[in-house]
Coordinates of C-alpha atoms in Angstrom, one line a residue:
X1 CA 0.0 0.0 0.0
X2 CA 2.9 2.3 0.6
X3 CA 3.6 2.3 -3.2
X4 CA 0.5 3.9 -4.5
X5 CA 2.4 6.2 -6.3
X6 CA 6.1 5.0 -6.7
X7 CA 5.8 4.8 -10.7
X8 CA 6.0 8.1 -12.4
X9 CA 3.4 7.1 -15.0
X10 CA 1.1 7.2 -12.1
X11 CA -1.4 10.0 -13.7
X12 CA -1.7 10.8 -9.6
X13 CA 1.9 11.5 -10.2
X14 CA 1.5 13.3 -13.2
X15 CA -1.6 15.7 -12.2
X16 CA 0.7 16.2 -8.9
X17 CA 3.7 17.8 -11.1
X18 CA 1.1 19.6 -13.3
X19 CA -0.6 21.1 -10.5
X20 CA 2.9 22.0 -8.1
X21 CA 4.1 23.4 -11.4
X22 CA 2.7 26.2 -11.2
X23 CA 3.9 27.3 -7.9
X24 CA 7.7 27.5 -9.5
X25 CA 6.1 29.4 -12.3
X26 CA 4.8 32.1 -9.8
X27 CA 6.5 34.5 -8.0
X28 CA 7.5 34.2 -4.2
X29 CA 5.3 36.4 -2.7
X30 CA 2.3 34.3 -4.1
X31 CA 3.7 31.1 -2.6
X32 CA 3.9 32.8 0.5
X33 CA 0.3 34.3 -0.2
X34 CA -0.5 30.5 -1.1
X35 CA 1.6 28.5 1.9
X36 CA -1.0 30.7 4.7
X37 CA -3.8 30.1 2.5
X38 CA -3.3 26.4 2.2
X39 CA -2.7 25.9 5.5
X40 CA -4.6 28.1 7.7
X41 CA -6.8 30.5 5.7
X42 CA -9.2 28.2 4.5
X43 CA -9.9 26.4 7.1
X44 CA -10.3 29.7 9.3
X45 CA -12.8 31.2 6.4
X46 CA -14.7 27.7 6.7
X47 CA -14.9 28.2 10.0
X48 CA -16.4 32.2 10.0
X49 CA -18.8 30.9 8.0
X50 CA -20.2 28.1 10.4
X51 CA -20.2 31.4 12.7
X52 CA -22.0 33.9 10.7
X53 CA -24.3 31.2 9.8
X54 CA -25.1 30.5 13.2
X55 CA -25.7 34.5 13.5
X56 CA -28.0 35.0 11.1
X57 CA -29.9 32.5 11.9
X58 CA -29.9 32.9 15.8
X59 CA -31.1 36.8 14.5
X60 CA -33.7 35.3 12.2
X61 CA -35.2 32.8 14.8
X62 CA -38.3 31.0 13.6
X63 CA -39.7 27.1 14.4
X64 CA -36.2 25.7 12.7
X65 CA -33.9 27.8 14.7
X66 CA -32.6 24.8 16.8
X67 CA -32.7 22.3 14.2
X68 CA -30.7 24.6 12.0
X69 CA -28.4 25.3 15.3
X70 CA -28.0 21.6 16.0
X71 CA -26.9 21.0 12.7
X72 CA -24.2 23.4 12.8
X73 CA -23.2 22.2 15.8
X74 CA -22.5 19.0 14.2
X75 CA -19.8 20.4 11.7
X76 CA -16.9 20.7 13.9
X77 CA -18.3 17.9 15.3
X78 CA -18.0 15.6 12.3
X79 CA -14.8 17.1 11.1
X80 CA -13.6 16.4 14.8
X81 CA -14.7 12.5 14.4
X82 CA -13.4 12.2 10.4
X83 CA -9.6 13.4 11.6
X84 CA -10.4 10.2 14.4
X85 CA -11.4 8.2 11.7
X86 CA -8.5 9.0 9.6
X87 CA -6.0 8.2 12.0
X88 CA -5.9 4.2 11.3
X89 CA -6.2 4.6 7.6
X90 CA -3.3 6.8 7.6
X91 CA -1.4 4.2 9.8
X92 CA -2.7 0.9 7.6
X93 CA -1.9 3.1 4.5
X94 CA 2.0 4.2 5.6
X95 CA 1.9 6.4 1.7
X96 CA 4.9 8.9 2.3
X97 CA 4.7 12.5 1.5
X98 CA 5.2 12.6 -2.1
X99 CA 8.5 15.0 -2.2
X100 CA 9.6 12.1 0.1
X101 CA 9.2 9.8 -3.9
X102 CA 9.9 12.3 -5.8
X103 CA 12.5 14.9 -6.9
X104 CA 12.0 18.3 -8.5
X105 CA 8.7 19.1 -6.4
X106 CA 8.2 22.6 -4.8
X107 CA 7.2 22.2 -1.8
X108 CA 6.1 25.1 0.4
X109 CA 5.8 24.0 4.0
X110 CA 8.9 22.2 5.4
X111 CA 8.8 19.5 8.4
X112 CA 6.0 17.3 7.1
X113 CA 7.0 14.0 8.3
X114 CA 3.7 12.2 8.7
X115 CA 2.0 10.0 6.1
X116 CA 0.5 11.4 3.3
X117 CA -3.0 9.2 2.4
X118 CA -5.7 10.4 3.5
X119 CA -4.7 14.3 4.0
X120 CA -6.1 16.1 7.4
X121 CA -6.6 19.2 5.7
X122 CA -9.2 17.8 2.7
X123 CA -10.8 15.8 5.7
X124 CA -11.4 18.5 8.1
X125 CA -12.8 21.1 5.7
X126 CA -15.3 19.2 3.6
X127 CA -16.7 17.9 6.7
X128 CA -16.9 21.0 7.6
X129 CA -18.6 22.2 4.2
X130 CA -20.8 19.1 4.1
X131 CA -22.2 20.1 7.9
X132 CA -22.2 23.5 7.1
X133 CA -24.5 22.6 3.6
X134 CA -27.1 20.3 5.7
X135 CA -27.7 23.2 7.6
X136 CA -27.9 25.7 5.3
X137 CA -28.1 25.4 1.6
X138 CA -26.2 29.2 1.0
X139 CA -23.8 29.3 3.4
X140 CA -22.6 25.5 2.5
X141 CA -22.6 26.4 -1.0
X142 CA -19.8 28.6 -0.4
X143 CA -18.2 26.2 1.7
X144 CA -17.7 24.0 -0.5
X145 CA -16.3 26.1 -2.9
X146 CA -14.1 27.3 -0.1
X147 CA -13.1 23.2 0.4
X148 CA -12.6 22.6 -3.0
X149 CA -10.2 25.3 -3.5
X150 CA -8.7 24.0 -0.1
X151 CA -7.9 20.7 -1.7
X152 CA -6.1 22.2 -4.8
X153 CA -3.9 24.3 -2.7
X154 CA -2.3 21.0 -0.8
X155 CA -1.6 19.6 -4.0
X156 CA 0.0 23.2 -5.6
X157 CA 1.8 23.5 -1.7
X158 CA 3.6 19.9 -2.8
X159 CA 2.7 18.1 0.1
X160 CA -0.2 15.8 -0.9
X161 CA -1.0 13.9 -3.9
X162 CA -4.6 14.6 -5.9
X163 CA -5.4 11.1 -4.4
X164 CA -4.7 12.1 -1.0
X165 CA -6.9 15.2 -1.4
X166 CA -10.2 12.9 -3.1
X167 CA -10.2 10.6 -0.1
X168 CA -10.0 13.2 2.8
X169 CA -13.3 14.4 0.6
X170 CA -14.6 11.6 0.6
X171 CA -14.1 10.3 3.9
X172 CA -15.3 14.1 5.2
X173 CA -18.1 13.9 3.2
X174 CA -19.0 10.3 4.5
X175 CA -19.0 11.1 8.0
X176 CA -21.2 14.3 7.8
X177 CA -23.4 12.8 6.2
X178 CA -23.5 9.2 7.3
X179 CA -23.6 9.9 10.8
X180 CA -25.9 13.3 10.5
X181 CA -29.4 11.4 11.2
X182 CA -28.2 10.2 14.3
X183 CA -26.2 13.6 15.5
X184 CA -29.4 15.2 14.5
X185 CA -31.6 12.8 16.4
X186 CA -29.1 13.2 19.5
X187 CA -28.3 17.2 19.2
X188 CA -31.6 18.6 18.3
X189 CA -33.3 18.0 22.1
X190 CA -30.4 19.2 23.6
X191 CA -30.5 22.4 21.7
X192 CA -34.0 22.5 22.0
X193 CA -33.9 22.5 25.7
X194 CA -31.2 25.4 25.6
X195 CA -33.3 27.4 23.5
X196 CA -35.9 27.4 26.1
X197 CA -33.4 28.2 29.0
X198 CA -33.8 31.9 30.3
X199 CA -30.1 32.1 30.6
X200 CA -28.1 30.0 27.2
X201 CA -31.8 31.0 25.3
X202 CA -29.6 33.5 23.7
X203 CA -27.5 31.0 21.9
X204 CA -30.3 29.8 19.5
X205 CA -32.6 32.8 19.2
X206 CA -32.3 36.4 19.7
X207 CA -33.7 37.3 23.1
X208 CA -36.5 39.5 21.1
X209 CA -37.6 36.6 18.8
X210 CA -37.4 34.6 21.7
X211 CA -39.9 36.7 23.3
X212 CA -41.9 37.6 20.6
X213 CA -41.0 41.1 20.9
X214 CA -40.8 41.4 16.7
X215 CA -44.0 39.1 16.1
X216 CA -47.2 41.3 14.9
X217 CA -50.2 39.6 15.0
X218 CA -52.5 40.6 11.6
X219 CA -55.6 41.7 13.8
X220 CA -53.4 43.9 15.6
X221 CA -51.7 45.3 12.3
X222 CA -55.7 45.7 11.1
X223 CA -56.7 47.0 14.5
X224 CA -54.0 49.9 14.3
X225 CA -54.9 50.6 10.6
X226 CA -58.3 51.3 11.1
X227 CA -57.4 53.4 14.1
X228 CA -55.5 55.6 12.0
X229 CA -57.5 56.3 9.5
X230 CA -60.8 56.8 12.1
X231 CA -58.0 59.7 13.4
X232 CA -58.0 61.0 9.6

């Protein structure tokens, strides 16, 4: 298994020079620019979003407000339990970094030393996209976008193959999703029971939702209508 791609007619091989070809064709600044993307700035933007999601929709309130809560709470959640996952496949796998094989990569980020297959990065943000997407359909959208640039940066950085990068997708994707039903089924009382506490309420709705203060009942609105135009 550790020779998954020794042969350099691999195409894995070949789409890996293509792709970390270009960072020696760019100039150092962008690599730089690219290095703190690849290995922070993704995964941070990912992670805003989860937050602004949960925002807006804490703001909004409305009947699905803890569903929609508890599914975001599942994203970290399932990205958390896809690295776990990971860490026997990586060990069963043992595939080395692939500047490890291979000469005449540029690699960006020095003192990678642990296996290669499947790659962390892929793993953590797709779950995080895929989570994000089952709770809500605009955010996760852009997520996912975010994830799939995520997983062409590794590649361009020279410290994973494409293969690498499809698996930690797939494995992210499989967890979020697999295991969502039952997260859902276990997370959506508990946020449920937070939403009515006077004290955490806050966390699921805005305390004026929560109260009604922004409801207006139609007979009211009709009541106040008529009013004003008696005063006419």
């Amino acid at each position: 298994m550790a020779g998954l791609a020794d042969s350099g007619s691999n195409p894995d091989v070949d789409l890996l020079y293509d792709i970390n070809g270009l960072a020696k064709d760019a100039p150092a600044w962008s690599d730089r620019v690219m290095e703190y993307v690849g290995e922070y700035g993704l995964l941070l933007g990912i992670v805003l979003l989860v937050v602004w999601c949960w925002w807006s929709v804490r703001r909004r309130g409305g009947e699905d407000a803890a569903s929609t809560v508890a599914a975001l709470v599942w994203a970290p959640l399932a990205a958390g339990i896809a690295v776990l996952v990971n860490v026997p496949i990586r060990g069963f796998v043992e595939r080395p970094r692939p500047f490890l094989d291979h000469q005449g990569l540029e690699v960006l980020v020095q003192g990678k030393t642990d296996y290669s297959f499947v790659s962390d990065h892929a793993t953590i943000v797709m779950a995080l996209a895929v989570g994000l997407f089952v709770a809500n359909r605009k955010f996760g959208l852009v997520a996912l976008v975010l994830a799939l640039f995520g997983g062409f940066i590794r590649v361009y950085m020279g410290v994973h193959y494409p293969t690498d990068v499809v698996g930690g997708f797939a494995l992210g994707t499989a967890v979020a999703l697999l295991l969502s039903p039952l997260a859902m089924a276990l997370l959506t009382p508990l946020v449920t029971a937070v939403e009515r506490s006077p004290r955490l309420g806050w966390l699921v709705r805005g305390r004026g939702r929560a109260e009604g203060e922004d409801t207006v009942i139609p007979e009211a609105r009709s009541e106040r209508a008529s009013e004003r135009d008696l005063a006419a």
